[in-house]
PDB file of C-alpha atoms in Angstrom:
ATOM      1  CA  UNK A   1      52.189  79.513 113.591  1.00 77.00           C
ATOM      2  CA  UNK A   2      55.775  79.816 112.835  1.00 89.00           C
ATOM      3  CA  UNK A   3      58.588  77.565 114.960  1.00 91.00           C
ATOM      4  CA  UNK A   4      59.990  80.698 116.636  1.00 89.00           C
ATOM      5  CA  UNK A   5      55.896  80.920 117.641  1.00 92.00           C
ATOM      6  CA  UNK A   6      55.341  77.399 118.827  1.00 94.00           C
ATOM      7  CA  UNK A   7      59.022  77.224 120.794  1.00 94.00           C
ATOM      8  CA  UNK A   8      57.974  80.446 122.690  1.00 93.00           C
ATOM      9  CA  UNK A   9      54.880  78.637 123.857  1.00 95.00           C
ATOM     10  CA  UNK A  10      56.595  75.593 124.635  1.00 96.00           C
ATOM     11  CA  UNK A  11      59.304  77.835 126.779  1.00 95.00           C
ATOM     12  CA  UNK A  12      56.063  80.012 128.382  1.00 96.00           C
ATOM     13  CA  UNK A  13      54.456  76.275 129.067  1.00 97.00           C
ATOM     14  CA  UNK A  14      57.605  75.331 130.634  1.00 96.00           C
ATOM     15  CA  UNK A  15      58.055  78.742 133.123  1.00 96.00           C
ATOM     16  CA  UNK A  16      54.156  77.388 133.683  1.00 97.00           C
ATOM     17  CA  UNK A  17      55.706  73.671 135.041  1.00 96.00           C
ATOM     18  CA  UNK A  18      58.860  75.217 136.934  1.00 95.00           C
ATOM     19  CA  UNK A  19      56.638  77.395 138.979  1.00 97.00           C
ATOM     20  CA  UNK A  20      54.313  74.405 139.763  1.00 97.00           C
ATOM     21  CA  UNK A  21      57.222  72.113 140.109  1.00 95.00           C
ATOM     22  CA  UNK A  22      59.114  74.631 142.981  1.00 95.00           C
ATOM     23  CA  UNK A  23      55.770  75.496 144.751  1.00 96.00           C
ATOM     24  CA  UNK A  24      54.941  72.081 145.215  1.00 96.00           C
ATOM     25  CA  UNK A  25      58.588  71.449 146.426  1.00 94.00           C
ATOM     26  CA  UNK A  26      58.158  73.616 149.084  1.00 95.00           C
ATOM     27  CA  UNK A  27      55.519  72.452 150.213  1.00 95.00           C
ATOM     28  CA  UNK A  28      57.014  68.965 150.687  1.00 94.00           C
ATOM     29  CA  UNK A  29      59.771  71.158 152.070  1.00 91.00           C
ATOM     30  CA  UNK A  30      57.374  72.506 154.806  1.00 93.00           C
ATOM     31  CA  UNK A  31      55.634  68.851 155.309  1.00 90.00           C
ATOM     32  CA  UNK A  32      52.357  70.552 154.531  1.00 92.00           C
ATOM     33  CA  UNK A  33      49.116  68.660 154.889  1.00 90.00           C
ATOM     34  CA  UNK A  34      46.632  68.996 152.183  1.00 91.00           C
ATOM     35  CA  UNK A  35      44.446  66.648 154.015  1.00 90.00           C
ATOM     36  CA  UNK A  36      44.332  67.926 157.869  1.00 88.00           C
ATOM     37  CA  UNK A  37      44.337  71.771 155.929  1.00 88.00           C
ATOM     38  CA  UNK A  38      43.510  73.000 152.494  1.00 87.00           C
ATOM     39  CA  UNK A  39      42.185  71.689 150.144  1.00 87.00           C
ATOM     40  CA  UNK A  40      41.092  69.078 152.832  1.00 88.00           C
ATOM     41  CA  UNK A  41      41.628  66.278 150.570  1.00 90.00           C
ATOM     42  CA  UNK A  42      43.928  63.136 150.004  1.00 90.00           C
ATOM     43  CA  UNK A  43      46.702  64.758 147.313  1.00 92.00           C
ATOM     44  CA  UNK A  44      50.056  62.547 146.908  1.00 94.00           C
ATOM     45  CA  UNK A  45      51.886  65.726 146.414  1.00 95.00           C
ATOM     46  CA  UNK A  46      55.345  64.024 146.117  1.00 93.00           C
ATOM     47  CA  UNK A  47      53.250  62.302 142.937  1.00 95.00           C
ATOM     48  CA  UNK A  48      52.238  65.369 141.225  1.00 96.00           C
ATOM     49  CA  UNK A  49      55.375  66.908 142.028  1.00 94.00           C
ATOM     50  CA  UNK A  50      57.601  64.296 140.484  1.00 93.00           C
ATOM     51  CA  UNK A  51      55.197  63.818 137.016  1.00 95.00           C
ATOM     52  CA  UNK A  52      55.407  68.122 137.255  1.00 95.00           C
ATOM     53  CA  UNK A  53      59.156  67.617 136.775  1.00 93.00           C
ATOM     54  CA  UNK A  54      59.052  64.944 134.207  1.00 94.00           C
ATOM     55  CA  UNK A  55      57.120  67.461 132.039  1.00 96.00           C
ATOM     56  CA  UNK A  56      59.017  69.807 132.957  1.00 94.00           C
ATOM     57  CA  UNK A  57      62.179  68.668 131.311  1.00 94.00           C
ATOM     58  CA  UNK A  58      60.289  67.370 128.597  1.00 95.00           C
ATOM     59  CA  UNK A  59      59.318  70.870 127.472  1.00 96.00           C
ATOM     60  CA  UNK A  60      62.541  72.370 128.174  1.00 94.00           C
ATOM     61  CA  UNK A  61      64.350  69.490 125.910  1.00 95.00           C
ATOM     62  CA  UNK A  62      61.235  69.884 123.166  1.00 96.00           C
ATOM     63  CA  UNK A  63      61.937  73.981 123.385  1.00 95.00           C
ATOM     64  CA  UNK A  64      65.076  74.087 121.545  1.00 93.00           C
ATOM     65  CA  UNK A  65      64.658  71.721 119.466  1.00 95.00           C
ATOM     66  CA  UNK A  66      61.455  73.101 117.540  1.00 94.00           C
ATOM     67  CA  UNK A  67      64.320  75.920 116.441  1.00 91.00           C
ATOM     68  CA  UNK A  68      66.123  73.486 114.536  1.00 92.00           C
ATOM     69  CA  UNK A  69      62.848  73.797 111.682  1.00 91.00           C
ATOM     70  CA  UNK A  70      62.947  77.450 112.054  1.00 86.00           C
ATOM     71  CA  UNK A  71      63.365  78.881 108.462  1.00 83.00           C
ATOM     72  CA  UNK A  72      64.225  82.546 109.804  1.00 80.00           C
ATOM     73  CA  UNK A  73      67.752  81.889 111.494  1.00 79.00           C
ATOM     74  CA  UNK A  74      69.748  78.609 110.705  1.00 84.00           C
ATOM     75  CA  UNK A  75      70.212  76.599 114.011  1.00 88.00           C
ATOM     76  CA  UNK A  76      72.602  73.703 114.431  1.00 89.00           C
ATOM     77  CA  UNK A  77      72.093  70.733 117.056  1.00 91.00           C
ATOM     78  CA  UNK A  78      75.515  72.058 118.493  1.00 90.00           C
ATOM     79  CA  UNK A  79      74.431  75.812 118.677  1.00 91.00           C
ATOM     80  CA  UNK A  80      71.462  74.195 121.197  1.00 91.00           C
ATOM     81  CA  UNK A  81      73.770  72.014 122.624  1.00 91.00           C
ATOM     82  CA  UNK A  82      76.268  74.656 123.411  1.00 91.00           C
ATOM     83  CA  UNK A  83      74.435  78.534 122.837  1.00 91.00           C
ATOM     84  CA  UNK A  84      77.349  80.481 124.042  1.00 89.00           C
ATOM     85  CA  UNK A  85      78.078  80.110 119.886  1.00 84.00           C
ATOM     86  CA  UNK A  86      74.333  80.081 119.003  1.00 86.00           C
ATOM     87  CA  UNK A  87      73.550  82.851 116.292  1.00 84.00           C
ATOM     88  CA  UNK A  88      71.392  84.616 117.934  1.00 87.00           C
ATOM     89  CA  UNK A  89      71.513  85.722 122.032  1.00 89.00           C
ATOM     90  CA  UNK A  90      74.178  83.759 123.334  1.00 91.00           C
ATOM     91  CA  UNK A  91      74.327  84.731 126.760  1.00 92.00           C
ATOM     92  CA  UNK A  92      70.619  84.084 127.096  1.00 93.00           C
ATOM     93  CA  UNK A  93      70.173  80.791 125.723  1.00 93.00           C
ATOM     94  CA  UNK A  94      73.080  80.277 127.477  1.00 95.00           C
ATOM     95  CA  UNK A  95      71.247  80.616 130.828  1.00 96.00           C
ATOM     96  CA  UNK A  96      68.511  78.444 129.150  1.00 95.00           C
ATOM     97  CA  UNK A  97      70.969  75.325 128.668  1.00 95.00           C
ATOM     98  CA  UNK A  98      72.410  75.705 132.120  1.00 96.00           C
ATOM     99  CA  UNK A  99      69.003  75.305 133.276  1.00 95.00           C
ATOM    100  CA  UNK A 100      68.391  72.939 131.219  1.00 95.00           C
ATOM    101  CA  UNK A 101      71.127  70.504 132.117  1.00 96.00           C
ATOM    102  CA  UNK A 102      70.628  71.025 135.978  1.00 96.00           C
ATOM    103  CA  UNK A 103      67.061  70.517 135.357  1.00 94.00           C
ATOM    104  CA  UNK A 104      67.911  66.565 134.148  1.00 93.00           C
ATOM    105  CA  UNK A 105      70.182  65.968 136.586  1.00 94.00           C
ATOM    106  CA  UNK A 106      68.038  66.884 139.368  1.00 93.00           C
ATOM    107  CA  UNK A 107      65.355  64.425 137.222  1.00 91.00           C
ATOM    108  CA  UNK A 108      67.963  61.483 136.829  1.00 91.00           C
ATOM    109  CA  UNK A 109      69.562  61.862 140.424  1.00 92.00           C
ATOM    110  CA  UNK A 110      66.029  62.021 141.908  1.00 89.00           C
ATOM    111  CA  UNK A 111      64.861  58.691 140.050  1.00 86.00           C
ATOM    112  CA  UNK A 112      67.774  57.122 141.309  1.00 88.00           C
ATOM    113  CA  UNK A 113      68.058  58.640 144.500  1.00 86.00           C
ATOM    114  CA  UNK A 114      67.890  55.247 146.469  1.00 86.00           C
ATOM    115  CA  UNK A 115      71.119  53.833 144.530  1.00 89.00           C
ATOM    116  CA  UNK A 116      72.979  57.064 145.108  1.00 88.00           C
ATOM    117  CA  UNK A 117      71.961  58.122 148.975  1.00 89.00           C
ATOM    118  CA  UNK A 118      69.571  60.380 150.428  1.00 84.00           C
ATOM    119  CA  UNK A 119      72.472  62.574 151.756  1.00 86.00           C
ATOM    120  CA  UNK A 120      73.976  62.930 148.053  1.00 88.00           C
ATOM    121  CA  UNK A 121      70.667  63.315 146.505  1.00 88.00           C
ATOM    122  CA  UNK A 122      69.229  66.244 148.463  1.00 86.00           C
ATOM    123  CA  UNK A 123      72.791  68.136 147.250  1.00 88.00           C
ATOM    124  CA  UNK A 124      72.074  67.389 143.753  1.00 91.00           C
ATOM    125  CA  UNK A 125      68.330  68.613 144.666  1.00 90.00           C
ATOM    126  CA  UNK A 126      68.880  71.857 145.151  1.00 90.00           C
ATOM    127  CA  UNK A 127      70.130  72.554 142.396  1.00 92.00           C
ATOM    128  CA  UNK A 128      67.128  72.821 140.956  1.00 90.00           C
ATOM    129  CA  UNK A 129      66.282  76.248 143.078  1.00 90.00           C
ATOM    130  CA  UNK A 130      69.243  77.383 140.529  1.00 93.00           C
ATOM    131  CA  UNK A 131      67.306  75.727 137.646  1.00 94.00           C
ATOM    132  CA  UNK A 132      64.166  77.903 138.333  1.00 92.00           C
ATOM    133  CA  UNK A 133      65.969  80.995 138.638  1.00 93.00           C
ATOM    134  CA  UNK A 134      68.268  80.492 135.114  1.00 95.00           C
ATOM    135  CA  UNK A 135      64.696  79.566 133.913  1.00 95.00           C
ATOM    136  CA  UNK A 136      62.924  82.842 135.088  1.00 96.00           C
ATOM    137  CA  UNK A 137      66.141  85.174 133.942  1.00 95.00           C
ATOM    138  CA  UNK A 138      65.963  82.956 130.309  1.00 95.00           C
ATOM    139  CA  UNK A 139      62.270  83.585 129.971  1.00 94.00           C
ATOM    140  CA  UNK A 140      62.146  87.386 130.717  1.00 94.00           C
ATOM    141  CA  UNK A 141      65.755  88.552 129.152  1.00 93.00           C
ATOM    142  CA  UNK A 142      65.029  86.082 125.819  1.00 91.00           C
ATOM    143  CA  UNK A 143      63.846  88.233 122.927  1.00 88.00           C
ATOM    144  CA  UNK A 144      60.843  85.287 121.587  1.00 83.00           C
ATOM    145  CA  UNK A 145      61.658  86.720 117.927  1.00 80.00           C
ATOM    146  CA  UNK A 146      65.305  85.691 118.556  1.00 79.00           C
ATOM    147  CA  UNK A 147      66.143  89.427 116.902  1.00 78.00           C
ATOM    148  CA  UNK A 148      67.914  91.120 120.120  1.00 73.00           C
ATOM    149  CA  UNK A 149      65.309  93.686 120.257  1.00 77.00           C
ATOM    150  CA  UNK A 150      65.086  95.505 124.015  1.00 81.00           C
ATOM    151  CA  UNK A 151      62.721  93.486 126.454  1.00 83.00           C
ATOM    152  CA  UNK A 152      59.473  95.138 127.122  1.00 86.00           C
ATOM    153  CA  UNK A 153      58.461  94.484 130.590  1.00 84.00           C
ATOM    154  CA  UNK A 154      54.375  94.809 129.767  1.00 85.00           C
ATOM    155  CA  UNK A 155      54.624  92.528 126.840  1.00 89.00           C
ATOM    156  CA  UNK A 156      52.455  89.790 127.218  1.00 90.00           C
ATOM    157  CA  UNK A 157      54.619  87.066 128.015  1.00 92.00           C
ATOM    158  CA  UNK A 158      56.755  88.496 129.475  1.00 94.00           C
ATOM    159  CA  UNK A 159      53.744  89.543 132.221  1.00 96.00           C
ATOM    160  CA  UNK A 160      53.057  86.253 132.344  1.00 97.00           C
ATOM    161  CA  UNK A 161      56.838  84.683 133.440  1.00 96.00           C
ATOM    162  CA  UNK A 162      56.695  88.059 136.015  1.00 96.00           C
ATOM    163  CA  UNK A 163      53.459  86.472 137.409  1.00 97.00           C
ATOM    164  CA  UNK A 164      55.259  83.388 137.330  1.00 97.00           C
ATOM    165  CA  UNK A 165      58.085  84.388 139.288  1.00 96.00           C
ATOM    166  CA  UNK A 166      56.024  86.743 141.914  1.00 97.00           C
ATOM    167  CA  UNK A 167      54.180  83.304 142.681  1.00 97.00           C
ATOM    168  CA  UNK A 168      57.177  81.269 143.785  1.00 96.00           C
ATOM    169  CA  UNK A 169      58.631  84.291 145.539  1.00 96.00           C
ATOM    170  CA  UNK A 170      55.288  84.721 147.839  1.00 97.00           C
ATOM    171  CA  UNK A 171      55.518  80.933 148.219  1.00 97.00           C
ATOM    172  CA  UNK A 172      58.851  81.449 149.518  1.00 96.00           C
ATOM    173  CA  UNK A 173      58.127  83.486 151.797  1.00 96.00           C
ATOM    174  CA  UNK A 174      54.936  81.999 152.664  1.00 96.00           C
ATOM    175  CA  UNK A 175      56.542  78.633 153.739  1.00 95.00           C
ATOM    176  CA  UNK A 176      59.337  80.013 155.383  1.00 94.00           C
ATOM    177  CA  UNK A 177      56.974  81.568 157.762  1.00 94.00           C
ATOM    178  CA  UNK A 178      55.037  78.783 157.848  1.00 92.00           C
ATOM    179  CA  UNK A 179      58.100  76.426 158.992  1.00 90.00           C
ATOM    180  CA  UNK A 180      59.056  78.847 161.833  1.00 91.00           C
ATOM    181  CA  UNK A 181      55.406  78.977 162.970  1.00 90.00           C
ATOM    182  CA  UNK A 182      55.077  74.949 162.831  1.00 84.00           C
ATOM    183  CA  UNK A 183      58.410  74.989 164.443  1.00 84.00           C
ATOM    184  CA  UNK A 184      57.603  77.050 167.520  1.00 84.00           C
ATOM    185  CA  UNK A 185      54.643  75.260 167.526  1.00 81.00           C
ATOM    186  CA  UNK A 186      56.391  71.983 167.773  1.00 78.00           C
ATOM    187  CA  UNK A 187      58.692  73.307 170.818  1.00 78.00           C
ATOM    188  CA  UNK A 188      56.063  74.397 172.402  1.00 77.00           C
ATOM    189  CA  UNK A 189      54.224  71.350 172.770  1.00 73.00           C
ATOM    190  CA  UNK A 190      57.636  69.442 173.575  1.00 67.00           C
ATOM    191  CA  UNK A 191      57.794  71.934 176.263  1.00 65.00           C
ATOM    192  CA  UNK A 192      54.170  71.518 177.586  1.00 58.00           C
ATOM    193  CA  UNK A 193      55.131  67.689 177.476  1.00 62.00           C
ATOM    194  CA  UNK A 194      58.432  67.904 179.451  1.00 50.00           C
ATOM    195  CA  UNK A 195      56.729  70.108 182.246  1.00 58.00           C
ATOM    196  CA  UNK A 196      53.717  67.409 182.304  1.00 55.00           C
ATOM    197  CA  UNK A 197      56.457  64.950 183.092  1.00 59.00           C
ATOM    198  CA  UNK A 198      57.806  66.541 185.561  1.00 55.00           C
ATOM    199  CA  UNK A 199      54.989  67.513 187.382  1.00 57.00           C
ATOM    200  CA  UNK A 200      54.347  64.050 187.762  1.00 52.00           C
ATOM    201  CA  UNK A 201      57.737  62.911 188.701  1.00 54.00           C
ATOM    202  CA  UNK A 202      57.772  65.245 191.462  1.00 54.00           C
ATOM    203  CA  UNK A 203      53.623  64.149 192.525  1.00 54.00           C
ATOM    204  CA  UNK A 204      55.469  60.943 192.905  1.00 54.00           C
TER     205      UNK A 204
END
């Protein structure tokens, strides 16, 4: 296995951890119980979702930096810092680093998100909904050779980051119609309650 082969994994294993990461997200989003519905069972979700995004940006910082031992194309520390001069793709690993850097700040804001304010911290937190989608466009526009050749849509991994995407989409959609269904739900008991009231107001 070659460094170009073992930093492709790493970046496939991190699409793998951004997909988890947002799904789970929305589901906090969404206050969904997995206790009262599926899988019926006590899961801190807000835990997994927060060690999900630790390991997250762990393989995204790990995923350049294998590059730097690659013995096909020279890398530099400052063409991963800064790709837009990077030797190979620019523009793509470019997109990468962008997601990158969002991705840590919406890890450091969120550790310290009682110093800073919940207010300011939710801003910073959805910036990771950008992270995910630099992260998707990196992984499927990214030739894993690093030789510019034209993206085949069937190739293997690049199936696999489709897949990846296609799950956070339906789980985008899936919780948006699951808040407006809780929501009406929710009105619609405040309403039952309010008539309840003042049927008895008026019994008395």
């Amino acid at each position: 296995m070659t460094a170009l082969d073992l930093s492709a994994d790493v970046g496939l294993l991190s699409v793998f951890l951004a997909t988890a990461n947002i799904c789970l997200g929305l589901l906090i989003a969404v206050r969904y119980s997995p206790s009262r519905l599926w899988p019926h069972r006590r899961v801190n979700i807000f835990a997994v979702h927060t060690w999900t995004a630790y390991f997250l940006m762990t393989s995204l910082l790990i995923h350049p930096v294998i590059l730097l031992f690659s013995t096909q194309t020279r890398w530099r520390l400052l063409d991963l810092a800064l790709p837009m001069w990077s030797p190979v793709q620019p523009i793509e690993n470019t997109i990468g680093a962008v997601s990158l850097y969002l991705i840590v700040v919406v890890v450091l804001t969120s550790y310290f998100r009682v110093r800073i304010g919940r207010h300011r911290w939710k801003l910073f937190h959805y910036l990771v909904y950008v992270a995910g989608v630099g992260t998707f466009i990196h992984g499927i526009l990214a030739d894993p050779a690093l030789k510019g050749n034209a993206i085949d849509p069937l190739d293997g991994e690049k199936l696999f980051v489709e897949s990846c995407l296609l799950v956070v989409v339906l789980t985008t959609v899936w919780a948006w119609r699951y808040r407006l269904q809780k929501d009406r739900q929710e009105r619609a008991r405040g309403t039952g309650r309010y008539r309840l009231l003042k049927s008895a107001n008026a019994s008395d």
